[in-house]
Coordinates of N, CA and C in Angstrom, one line a residue:
Chain A
X1 N 27.1 -0.1 12.3 CA 26.0 -0.4 11.4 C 26.4 -1.8 10.9
X2 N 25.4 -2.2 10.0 CA 25.3 -3.5 9.3 C 26.6 -3.7 8.4
X3 N 27.4 -4.7 8.7 CA 28.3 -5.2 8.0 C 28.1 -6.5 6.9
X4 N 28.5 -6.4 5.9 CA 28.2 -7.4 5.1 C 29.8 -7.7 4.3
X5 N 30.2 -9.1 4.6 CA 31.5 -9.4 4.1 C 31.5 -10.5 3.2
X6 N 32.2 -10.1 2.0 CA 32.2 -10.9 0.9 C 33.7 -11.4 0.6
X7 N 33.7 -12.8 0.1 CA 35.1 -13.5 -0.2 C 35.0 -14.4 -1.2
X8 N 36.0 -14.3 -2.2 CA 37.3 -13.6 -2.1 C 36.9 -12.3 -2.8
X9 N 37.8 -11.3 -2.7 CA 37.8 -10.0 -3.3 C 37.8 -10.2 -4.8
X10 N 38.9 -10.9 -5.2 CA 39.2 -11.2 -6.5 C 39.5 -12.5 -6.7
X11 N 39.2 -13.2 -8.1 CA 39.7 -14.5 -8.2 C 39.7 -14.7 -9.9
X12 N 40.9 -15.4 -9.9 CA 41.0 -15.7 -11.5 C 41.1 -17.1 -11.7
X13 N 40.2 -17.6 -12.6 CA 40.2 -18.8 -12.9 C 40.3 -19.2 -14.4
X14 N 40.4 -20.7 -14.5 CA 40.5 -21.3 -16.0 C 39.0 -21.4 -16.4
X15 N 38.8 -21.2 -17.6 CA 37.6 -21.6 -18.2 C 37.4 -23.1 -17.9
X16 N 35.9 -23.3 -17.7 CA 35.7 -24.7 -17.3 C 35.6 -25.0 -15.8
X17 N 36.2 -24.2 -15.1 CA 36.4 -24.6 -13.7 C 35.1 -23.7 -12.9
X18 N 34.9 -24.2 -11.6 CA 33.9 -23.5 -10.8 C 34.4 -22.8 -9.8
X19 N 33.9 -21.6 -9.4 CA 34.0 -20.6 -8.4 C 33.1 -20.3 -7.4
X20 N 33.5 -20.4 -6.0 CA 32.3 -20.1 -5.1 C 32.8 -18.8 -4.4
X21 N 31.7 -18.0 -4.3 CA 31.7 -16.6 -3.7 C 31.0 -16.8 -2.4
X22 N 31.6 -16.2 -1.4 CA 30.8 -16.2 0.2 C 30.3 -14.9 0.4
X23 N 29.2 -14.8 0.9 CA 28.7 -13.5 1.4 C 27.9 -13.9 2.8
X24 N 28.7 -13.0 3.8 CA 28.3 -13.1 5.1 C 27.6 -11.8 5.7
X25 N 26.7 -12.0 6.6 CA 26.2 -10.8 7.4 C 27.0 -10.9 8.8
X26 N 27.7 -9.9 9.2 CA 28.4 -10.2 10.2 C 27.9 -9.8 11.7
X27 N 27.0 -8.7 11.5 CA 26.5 -8.4 12.9 C 25.0 -8.4 12.9
X28 N 24.2 -9.1 11.9 CA 22.8 -9.1 11.8 C 22.5 -10.4 11.1
X29 N 21.3 -10.7 11.2 CA 20.8 -12.1 10.6 C 20.1 -11.8 9.3
X30 N 20.3 -12.4 8.1 CA 19.9 -12.1 7.1 C 18.9 -13.1 6.4
X31 N 17.7 -13.3 6.6 CA 17.1 -14.3 5.9 C 17.0 -14.2 4.3
X32 N 17.1 -13.1 3.8 CA 17.4 -13.0 2.5 C 18.4 -11.9 2.1
X33 N 19.2 -12.7 1.1 CA 20.4 -11.9 0.5 C 20.3 -11.8 -1.0
X34 N 20.7 -10.8 -1.7 CA 20.5 -10.3 -3.1 C 21.9 -10.4 -3.7
X35 N 21.8 -11.2 -5.0 CA 23.3 -11.1 -5.5 C 23.2 -10.4 -7.0
X36 N 24.1 -9.4 -7.1 CA 24.0 -8.5 -8.3 C 25.4 -8.9 -9.0
X37 N 25.2 -8.4 -10.2 CA 26.2 -8.4 -11.4 C 26.5 -7.2 -11.9
X38 N 27.9 -6.8 -12.0 CA 28.0 -5.4 -12.5 C 29.1 -5.5 -13.5
X39 N 28.9 -5.1 -14.8 CA 29.8 -4.9 -15.7 C 30.6 -3.5 -15.7
X40 N 31.7 -3.3 -16.3 CA 32.5 -2.1 -15.9 C 31.6 -1.0 -16.6
X41 N 31.5 0.2 -15.8 CA 30.7 1.4 -16.0 C 29.4 1.3 -16.4
X42 N 28.8 -0.1 -15.8 CA 27.5 -0.2 -15.9 C 26.8 -0.3 -14.5
X43 N 25.2 -0.5 -14.4 CA 24.7 -0.5 -13.2 C 24.7 -1.8 -12.8
X44 N 24.0 -2.1 -11.5 CA 23.9 -3.1 -11.0 C 22.7 -4.0 -11.5
X45 N 22.8 -5.2 -11.8 CA 21.8 -6.1 -12.2 C 21.6 -7.2 -11.2
X46 N 20.3 -7.1 -10.9 CA 20.0 -8.4 -9.8 C 19.9 -9.7 -10.6
X47 N 20.8 -10.5 -10.0 CA 20.6 -11.9 -10.5 C 19.7 -12.8 -9.9
X48 N 19.7 -12.7 -8.5 CA 18.9 -13.7 -7.8 C 18.7 -13.2 -6.4
X49 N 17.7 -13.6 -5.8 CA 17.3 -13.5 -4.5 C 17.6 -14.7 -3.5
X50 N 18.5 -14.9 -2.7 CA 18.7 -16.0 -2.0 C 17.8 -16.0 -0.5
X51 N 17.4 -17.1 -0.4 CA 16.3 -17.1 0.7 C 16.9 -18.2 1.6
X52 N 16.9 -18.0 3.0 CA 17.5 -18.9 3.8 C 16.6 -20.1 4.1
X53 N 17.2 -21.2 3.9 CA 16.6 -22.5 3.9 C 15.3 -22.9 2.8
X54 N 15.5 -22.3 1.9 CA 14.8 -22.6 0.6 C 15.2 -22.1 -0.6
X55 N 14.7 -22.5 -1.9 CA 15.4 -22.0 -3.1 C 15.5 -20.7 -3.3
X56 N 16.5 -20.5 -4.1 CA 16.7 -19.1 -4.5 C 15.7 -18.8 -5.6
X57 N 15.6 -17.5 -5.9 CA 14.6 -16.9 -6.7 C 15.4 -16.2 -7.8
X58 N 15.4 -16.7 -8.8 CA 16.3 -16.0 -10.0 C 15.4 -15.2 -10.9
X59 N 16.3 -14.0 -11.3 CA 15.9 -13.1 -12.4 C 15.7 -13.7 -13.7
X60 N 14.6 -13.2 -14.4 CA 14.7 -13.6 -15.9 C 15.9 -13.5 -16.7
X61 N 16.3 -14.5 -17.4 CA 17.6 -14.6 -18.1 C 18.8 -15.3 -17.4
X62 N 18.7 -15.5 -16.0 CA 19.8 -15.8 -15.4 C 19.7 -17.5 -15.1
X63 N 20.7 -18.1 -15.4 CA 20.6 -19.7 -15.6 C 20.9 -20.1 -14.2
X64 N 19.9 -20.6 -13.6 CA 20.2 -21.4 -12.3 C 21.0 -22.5 -12.0
X65 N 21.2 -23.0 -13.1 CA 22.1 -24.2 -13.1 C 23.6 -23.7 -13.2
X66 N 23.8 -22.5 -13.7 CA 25.0 -22.1 -14.1 C 25.4 -21.3 -12.7
X67 N 24.5 -20.5 -12.0 CA 24.8 -19.8 -10.9 C 24.0 -20.5 -9.7
X68 N 24.8 -21.2 -9.3 CA 24.2 -22.0 -7.9 C 24.1 -21.1 -6.6
X69 N 23.1 -21.1 -6.0 CA 22.9 -20.2 -4.8 C 22.4 -21.0 -3.5
X70 N 23.2 -21.0 -2.4 CA 23.1 -21.7 -1.4 C 22.9 -20.9 -0.1
X71 N 21.8 -20.9 0.6 CA 21.7 -19.8 1.8 C 21.3 -20.7 3.0
X72 N 22.4 -21.4 3.6 CA 22.3 -22.7 4.6 C 22.0 -22.0 6.0
X73 N 22.4 -20.7 6.1 CA 22.3 -20.1 7.5 C 21.8 -18.7 7.3
X74 N 21.5 -18.2 8.6 CA 21.0 -16.9 8.6 C 22.0 -15.8 8.4
X75 N 23.2 -16.3 8.2 CA 24.4 -15.3 7.9 C 25.3 -15.7 6.8
X76 N 25.0 -16.6 5.8 CA 25.8 -17.0 4.9 C 25.0 -17.3 3.8
X77 N 25.5 -16.7 2.5 CA 24.9 -17.2 1.4 C 26.0 -17.4 0.5
X78 N 26.1 -18.3 -0.5 CA 27.2 -18.5 -1.5 C 26.5 -18.6 -2.8
X79 N 27.4 -18.2 -3.8 CA 27.1 -18.2 -5.1 C 28.1 -19.0 -5.7
X80 N 27.8 -20.2 -6.5 CA 28.8 -20.8 -7.3 C 28.7 -20.6 -8.8
X81 N 29.7 -20.1 -9.4 CA 29.7 -20.0 -10.7 C 30.1 -21.4 -11.5
X82 N 29.5 -22.0 -12.0 CA 29.8 -23.3 -12.4 C 30.2 -23.4 -13.8
X83 N 31.4 -24.1 -14.1 CA 31.7 -24.2 -15.4 C 32.1 -22.7 -16.1
X84 N 32.8 -22.0 -15.6 CA 32.8 -20.6 -15.9 C 33.6 -20.5 -17.2
X85 N 33.2 -19.4 -17.8 CA 33.7 -19.0 -19.2 C 34.1 -17.7 -19.3
X86 N 34.8 -17.3 -20.1 CA 35.3 -15.7 -20.1 C 34.1 -14.8 -20.2
X87 N 33.1 -15.1 -20.6 CA 32.0 -14.2 -20.6 C 31.1 -13.9 -19.1
X88 N 31.8 -14.8 -18.2 CA 31.1 -14.7 -17.0 C 32.1 -13.7 -16.1
X89 N 33.0 -13.3 -16.6 CA 34.0 -12.4 -16.0 C 33.2 -11.0 -15.8
X90 N 33.2 -10.7 -14.5 CA 32.4 -9.7 -14.0 C 32.7 -9.3 -12.5
X91 N 31.8 -8.3 -12.1 CA 32.0 -8.1 -10.6 C 30.8 -8.5 -10.0
X92 N 30.9 -9.2 -9.0 CA 29.7 -10.0 -8.5 C 29.6 -9.4 -7.2
X93 N 28.4 -8.9 -6.6 CA 28.2 -8.1 -5.5 C 26.9 -8.7 -4.7
X94 N 27.2 -9.2 -3.4 CA 25.9 -9.3 -2.6 C 25.5 -8.4 -1.5
X95 N 24.4 -8.4 -1.3 CA 23.9 -7.3 -0.4 C 22.7 -8.0 0.5
X96 N 22.4 -7.4 1.6 CA 21.3 -7.7 2.4 C 20.8 -6.5 3.2
X97 N 19.5 -6.8 3.6 CA 18.8 -5.7 4.4 C 18.8 -5.7 5.8
X98 N 19.2 -4.5 6.3 CA 19.0 -4.5 7.7 C 18.5 -3.2 8.2
X99 N 17.3 -3.1 8.8 CA 16.5 -4.3 9.2 C 15.8 -4.9 7.9
X100 N 15.5 -6.2 8.2 CA 14.7 -6.7 7.1 C 13.4 -6.1 6.9
X101 N 13.0 -5.9 5.5 CA 11.8 -5.4 5.1 C 12.1 -4.8 3.8
X102 N 11.0 -4.7 3.2 CA 11.0 -4.3 1.5 C 11.6 -2.8 1.3
X103 N 11.4 -2.0 2.3 CA 12.0 -0.8 2.1 C 13.2 -0.3 2.8
X104 N 13.8 -1.5 3.4 CA 15.1 -1.2 4.1 C 16.3 -1.0 3.3
X105 N 17.3 -0.3 3.6 CA 18.3 0.0 2.6 C 19.2 -1.2 2.4
X106 N 19.9 -1.3 1.3 CA 20.8 -2.6 1.2 C 22.0 -2.3 1.6
X107 N 22.7 -3.3 2.4 CA 24.0 -3.0 2.8 C 25.0 -4.2 1.9
X108 N 25.9 -3.7 1.1 CA 26.5 -4.4 0.0 C 27.9 -4.9 0.7
X109 N 28.3 -6.2 0.2 CA 29.7 -6.5 0.4 C 30.6 -5.8 -0.4
X110 N 31.8 -6.2 -0.3 CA 32.9 -5.5 -1.0 C 32.9 -5.9 -2.6
X111 N 32.5 -6.9 -2.9 CA 32.2 -7.3 -4.2 C 33.4 -8.5 -4.5
X112 N 33.3 -9.3 -5.4 CA 34.0 -10.2 -6.1 C 34.4 -9.9 -7.4
X113 N 35.5 -9.5 -7.8 CA 35.9 -9.5 -9.3 C 36.2 -10.8 -9.6
X114 N 35.5 -11.3 -10.7 CA 36.0 -12.7 -11.4 C 36.6 -12.4 -12.8
X115 N 37.5 -13.0 -12.9 CA 38.1 -13.0 -14.2 C 38.4 -14.5 -14.8
X116 N 37.9 -14.9 -15.8 CA 37.9 -16.2 -16.3 C 38.8 -16.1 -17.7
X117 N 39.8 -17.1 -17.6 CA 40.7 -17.0 -18.7 C 40.6 -18.1 -19.6
Chain B
X29 N 8.9 -4.4 -18.4 CA 8.9 -4.4 -16.8 C 9.3 -3.1 -16.4
X30 N 9.5 -3.1 -15.0 CA 9.7 -1.6 -14.7 C 11.1 -1.3 -14.9
X31 N 11.3 -0.1 -15.2 CA 12.5 0.6 -15.6 C 12.9 1.8 -14.8
X32 N 14.1 2.0 -14.4 CA 14.6 3.3 -13.7 C 15.6 3.8 -14.8
X33 N 15.2 5.0 -15.3 CA 16.3 5.7 -15.9 C 17.0 6.9 -15.5
X34 N 18.2 7.1 -15.6 CA 19.0 8.0 -14.8 C 19.7 8.7 -16.0
X35 N 20.1 10.1 -15.6 CA 20.7 11.0 -16.5 C 21.2 11.9 -15.4
X36 N 22.6 12.6 -15.9 CA 23.3 12.0 -17.2 C 24.1 11.0 -16.9
X37 N 24.8 10.3 -17.9 CA 25.5 8.9 -17.4 C 26.8 9.6 -17.0
X38 N 27.3 10.6 -17.4 CA 28.7 11.1 -16.9 C 28.5 12.7 -16.6
X39 N 29.1 13.3 -15.8 CA 29.3 14.4 -15.6 C 30.7 15.0 -15.0
X40 N 31.4 16.0 -15.7 CA 32.5 16.5 -15.4 C 32.4 17.9 -14.9
X41 N 32.6 18.3 -13.5 CA 32.5 19.6 -13.2 C 34.0 20.2 -12.5
X42 N 34.0 21.4 -12.5 CA 35.0 22.1 -11.8 C 34.8 22.0 -10.4
X43 N 35.6 21.6 -9.5 CA 35.5 21.9 -8.1 C 34.8 23.2 -7.4
X44 N 33.7 23.2 -6.8 CA 33.1 24.3 -6.5 C 31.6 24.5 -7.2
X45 N 31.7 23.8 -8.4 CA 30.4 23.8 -9.2 C 29.4 23.1 -8.7
X46 N 28.0 23.2 -8.8 CA 26.9 22.3 -8.6 C 27.0 21.0 -9.5
X47 N 26.2 20.1 -9.1 CA 25.9 19.0 -9.9 C 24.5 18.2 -9.4
X48 N 23.9 17.9 -10.6 CA 22.6 17.3 -10.1 C 22.5 15.9 -10.9
X49 N 21.8 15.0 -10.5 CA 21.4 13.7 -11.4 C 20.0 13.6 -11.1
X50 N 19.4 13.0 -12.2 CA 18.1 12.8 -12.3 C 17.6 11.4 -12.6
X51 N 16.5 10.9 -11.8 CA 16.1 9.5 -12.0 C 14.7 9.6 -12.3
X52 N 14.3 8.8 -13.3 CA 12.8 8.7 -13.8 C 12.3 7.1 -13.6
X53 N 11.3 6.8 -13.1 CA 10.7 5.5 -13.4 C 9.5 5.5 -14.2
X54 N 9.4 4.1 -14.9 CA 8.4 4.0 -15.6 C 7.0 3.7 -14.9
X55 N 7.3 3.5 -13.7 CA 6.1 3.3 -12.7 C 6.1 4.0 -11.4
X56 N 5.0 3.9 -10.8 CA 5.0 4.6 -9.4 C 5.9 4.0 -8.5
X57 N 6.6 4.4 -7.7 CA 7.5 3.8 -6.8 C 7.1 3.8 -5.3
X58 N 7.4 2.8 -4.4 CA 7.1 2.5 -3.2 C 8.1 3.6 -2.3
X59 N 9.4 3.5 -2.9 CA 10.4 4.4 -2.1 C 11.6 4.4 -3.3
X60 N 12.4 5.5 -3.0 CA 13.6 5.5 -3.7 C 14.7 5.8 -2.9
X61 N 15.8 5.1 -3.1 CA 17.1 5.1 -2.5 C 18.3 5.4 -3.4
X62 N 19.1 6.2 -2.8 CA 20.6 6.6 -3.4 C 21.5 6.1 -2.9
X63 N 22.4 5.7 -3.7 CA 23.8 4.9 -3.0 C 24.9 5.7 -4.0
X64 N 26.1 5.6 -3.4 CA 27.4 6.2 -4.1 C 28.4 5.1 -4.1
X65 N 28.9 5.0 -5.3 CA 30.0 3.8 -5.5 C 31.4 4.6 -5.9
X66 N 32.2 4.3 -5.0 CA 33.5 5.1 -5.5 C 34.2 4.0 -6.3
X67 N 35.4 4.5 -7.1 CA 35.8 3.7 -8.2 C 36.5 2.5 -7.5
X68 N 36.2 1.4 -7.8 CA 37.0 0.1 -7.4 C 36.0 -0.3 -6.0
X69 N 35.1 0.4 -5.7 CA 34.4 0.1 -4.5 C 33.0 -0.4 -4.5
X70 N 32.4 -0.7 -3.6 CA 30.9 -1.3 -3.6 C 30.1 0.0 -3.4
X71 N 28.8 -0.3 -3.7 CA 27.6 1.0 -3.4 C 27.5 1.0 -1.8
X72 N 27.3 2.3 -1.6 CA 27.2 2.6 -0.1 C 25.7 3.4 0.0
X73 N 25.1 2.8 0.9 CA 23.7 3.8 0.8 C 23.9 5.1 1.5
X74 N 23.1 6.1 0.9 CA 23.0 7.4 1.1 C 22.1 7.7 1.9
X75 N 20.7 7.6 1.2 CA 19.4 8.1 1.9 C 18.2 7.2 1.2
X76 N 17.3 7.4 1.8 CA 16.0 6.8 1.2 C 14.9 7.9 1.6
X77 N 14.0 7.9 0.3 CA 12.8 8.7 0.3 C 11.5 8.0 0.1
X78 N 10.6 8.4 0.9 CA 9.5 7.4 0.9 C 8.1 8.2 0.6
X79 N 8.1 9.4 1.1 CA 6.8 10.1 0.9 C 6.8 11.2 -0.4
X80 N 5.4 11.3 -1.0 CA 5.5 12.1 -2.2 C 6.0 13.4 -1.8
X81 N 6.9 14.1 -2.7 CA 7.2 15.5 -2.5 C 8.3 15.5 -1.5
X82 N 8.8 14.6 -1.1 CA 10.0 14.7 0.2 C 11.2 15.2 -0.3
X83 N 11.7 15.9 0.7 CA 12.9 16.5 0.3 C 13.7 16.4 1.6
X84 N 15.0 15.8 1.4 CA 15.9 15.6 2.5 C 17.3 16.0 2.2
X85 N 18.1 16.6 3.1 CA 19.3 17.1 3.0 C 20.3 16.5 3.7
X86 N 21.5 16.4 3.3 CA 22.8 15.9 4.0 C 23.8 16.8 3.6
X87 N 24.1 17.7 4.3 CA 25.4 18.6 4.1 C 25.0 19.2 2.8
X88 N 25.8 19.2 1.7 CA 25.7 19.7 0.5 C 24.9 19.1 -0.4
X89 N 24.4 17.9 0.2 CA 23.5 16.8 -0.9 C 22.1 17.2 -0.6
X90 N 21.1 17.5 -1.6 CA 19.8 17.4 -1.4 C 19.0 16.5 -2.3
X91 N 18.2 15.8 -1.8 CA 17.6 14.6 -2.6 C 15.9 15.1 -2.4
X92 N 15.4 14.8 -3.7 CA 14.1 15.1 -3.7 C 13.4 13.8 -4.4
X93 N 12.2 13.8 -4.0 CA 11.3 12.6 -4.4 C 9.9 13.3 -5.1
X94 N 9.5 13.0 -6.3 CA 8.5 13.9 -6.8 C 7.4 13.5 -6.4
X95 N 6.4 14.6 -6.6 CA 4.9 14.3 -6.1 C 4.1 13.2 -6.6
X96 N 4.6 12.5 -7.8 CA 3.9 11.4 -8.5 C 4.6 10.0 -7.9
X97 N 5.9 10.4 -7.3 CA 6.7 9.4 -6.9 C 7.0 8.4 -8.0
X98 N 7.4 9.1 -9.0 CA 8.1 8.5 -10.2 C 9.4 9.2 -10.8
X99 N 9.8 10.2 -9.9 CA 11.0 10.7 -10.4 C 11.6 11.2 -9.0
X100 N 12.9 11.5 -9.2 CA 13.8 11.7 -8.2 C 15.1 12.5 -8.4
X101 N 15.5 13.3 -7.7 CA 16.9 13.9 -8.0 C 18.0 14.0 -6.9
X102 N 19.0 14.2 -7.1 CA 20.3 14.4 -6.1 C 20.9 15.6 -6.5
X103 N 21.1 16.6 -5.7 CA 21.9 17.6 -6.1 C 23.0 18.0 -5.0
X104 N 24.1 18.2 -5.7 CA 25.2 18.5 -4.8 C 25.8 19.8 -5.0
X105 N 25.7 20.7 -3.8 CA 26.0 22.1 -4.0 C 27.6 22.2 -3.6
X106 N 28.3 22.9 -4.7 CA 29.7 23.3 -4.2 C 30.7 21.8 -4.2
X107 N 30.7 21.3 -5.3 CA 31.2 19.8 -5.2 C 32.8 20.0 -4.8
X108 N 33.1 18.9 -4.3 CA 34.6 18.6 -3.8 C 35.2 17.3 -4.4
X109 N 36.4 17.2 -4.5 CA 36.8 16.0 -5.0 C 36.5 14.6 -4.4
X110 N 36.2 14.9 -3.2 CA 35.9 13.7 -2.3 C 34.3 13.3 -2.9
X111 N 33.7 14.1 -3.7 CA 32.4 13.7 -4.3 C 32.6 12.8 -5.4
X112 N 33.6 12.8 -6.0 CA 33.7 11.9 -7.1 C 33.5 10.3 -6.8
X113 N 32.6 9.5 -7.8 CA 32.2 8.4 -7.8 C 31.0 8.3 -8.8
X114 N 30.2 7.1 -8.8 CA 29.1 7.0 -9.3 C 28.0 7.0 -8.4
X115 N 26.8 7.7 -8.6 CA 25.6 7.9 -7.9 C 24.5 7.0 -8.5
X116 N 23.9 6.2 -7.8 CA 22.9 5.5 -8.3 C 21.7 5.6 -7.6
X117 N 20.5 5.7 -8.4 CA 19.2 5.6 -7.6 C 18.7 4.3 -7.9
X118 N 18.0 3.8 -6.9 CA 17.2 2.6 -7.0 C 15.7 2.8 -6.7
X119 N 14.9 2.5 -7.3 CA 13.5 2.4 -7.0 C 12.9 1.2 -6.5
X120 N 12.2 1.3 -5.4 CA 11.4 0.2 -5.0 C 10.1 -0.1 -5.4
X121 N 10.0 -1.2 -6.2 CA 8.6 -1.5 -6.8 C 7.4 -1.8 -5.6
X122 N 6.3 -1.1 -6.1 CA 5.3 -1.3 -5.2 C 4.7 -2.8 -5.3
X123 N 5.1 -3.4 -6.4 CA 4.2 -4.6 -6.9 C 5.3 -5.8 -6.1
X124 N 6.5 -5.8 -6.5 CA 7.5 -6.8 -6.2 C 8.3 -6.5 -4.8
X125 N 8.3 -5.5 -4.5 CA 9.3 -5.1 -3.5 C 10.8 -5.0 -4.0
X126 N 11.1 -5.4 -4.9 CA 12.5 -5.3 -5.3 C 13.0 -3.9 -5.6
X127 N 14.3 -3.8 -5.5 CA 15.0 -2.5 -6.0 C 15.3 -2.7 -7.2
X128 N 15.2 -1.6 -8.2 CA 15.7 -1.7 -9.6 C 16.7 -0.4 -9.4
X129 N 17.7 -0.6 -9.9 CA 18.7 0.4 -9.9 C 18.7 1.1 -11.3
X130 N 19.1 2.4 -11.3 CA 19.1 3.2 -12.5 C 20.6 3.0 -13.0
X131 N 21.0 3.7 -14.1 CA 22.3 3.1 -14.8 C 23.4 3.9 -14.1
X132 N 23.1 4.9 -13.1 CA 24.0 5.5 -12.4 C 24.7 6.8 -13.1
X133 N 25.0 7.8 -12.5 CA 25.7 9.0 -13.0 C 27.1 9.0 -12.4
X134 N 28.1 8.9 -13.4 CA 29.5 9.2 -12.7 C 30.0 10.4 -12.8
X135 N 30.4 10.9 -11.6 CA 30.9 12.3 -11.4 C 32.2 12.5 -11.3
X136 N 32.9 13.4 -12.0 CA 34.4 13.6 -12.1 C 34.6 15.0 -11.5
X137 N 35.3 15.4 -10.6 CA 35.4 16.6 -10.1 C 37.0 17.0 -10.4
X138 N 37.0 18.4 -11.2 CA 38.4 18.8 -11.3 C 38.9 19.7 -10.4
X139 N 40.0 19.3 -9.7 CA 40.5 20.3 -8.8 C 40.7 21.7 -9.1

C-alpha cells in the first residue's frame, strides 16, 4: 500500500527559531500533498495544499509567510514553520492521495509533534 | 463555507456493546470517507462511500451514506478493546474537491 513518511516525529524548538518538516511519498508519486494541523482532541484542519513545481494553496487564515511550503519533487514536500512561537505548538500531519484524484483516499504520514518553548 | 458535523464527540461503551457515530454535512457531498486514528497515531483510511444510499461492511463495521449524500454513519457491532480510537468522517466537496473532516468521535471501550 501507499506509504507516506514524515520526519521528524517530534521536535522541540525555542521561540523565534524555524523548524522544517519533511513529507515523502515512498512508493508512489504525489503531485499534490496536503498539510494538516491537529490540536489535542480536535479534528484535522487543512492548512495548505502543496503542488509539485508550483506555489502552494493556503487555506483562509493560514499565513503563507509563516508556514512556508516547498514541493520540489514528486515525492517530497516540506513545511517550514518560521519564527515559531508557543502558539504554533501542535501536531502537523501531511498526506497524499494514491492514486491521484479528487475522490481517492488520503494516506497520512505519522505526523510531527512540534513543541515551541 | 462547507461544514461537516460529527456526533457524539465522545462515547464510552462496555466491551460487547454497539457503537454508532453520525456525520452530517451542510452541503451535498461527492463522497464520504472514514478514518480511524489511534491514540498518538495518525489517521488511517477505513473506507469510502460514493453512491447515494450506499452501505458497506467491513467485518463488524457498517458504513452508510445517506440518500441525499449529506449524511453518513459508522456502526460497530459488539465493540472490542481494539476498536478504541477516534473515528473521523471526511466529506468530499463537489465544488472544490477538498476533504472536510468532521470533529471526530472518540471511542473508549471498557473491558
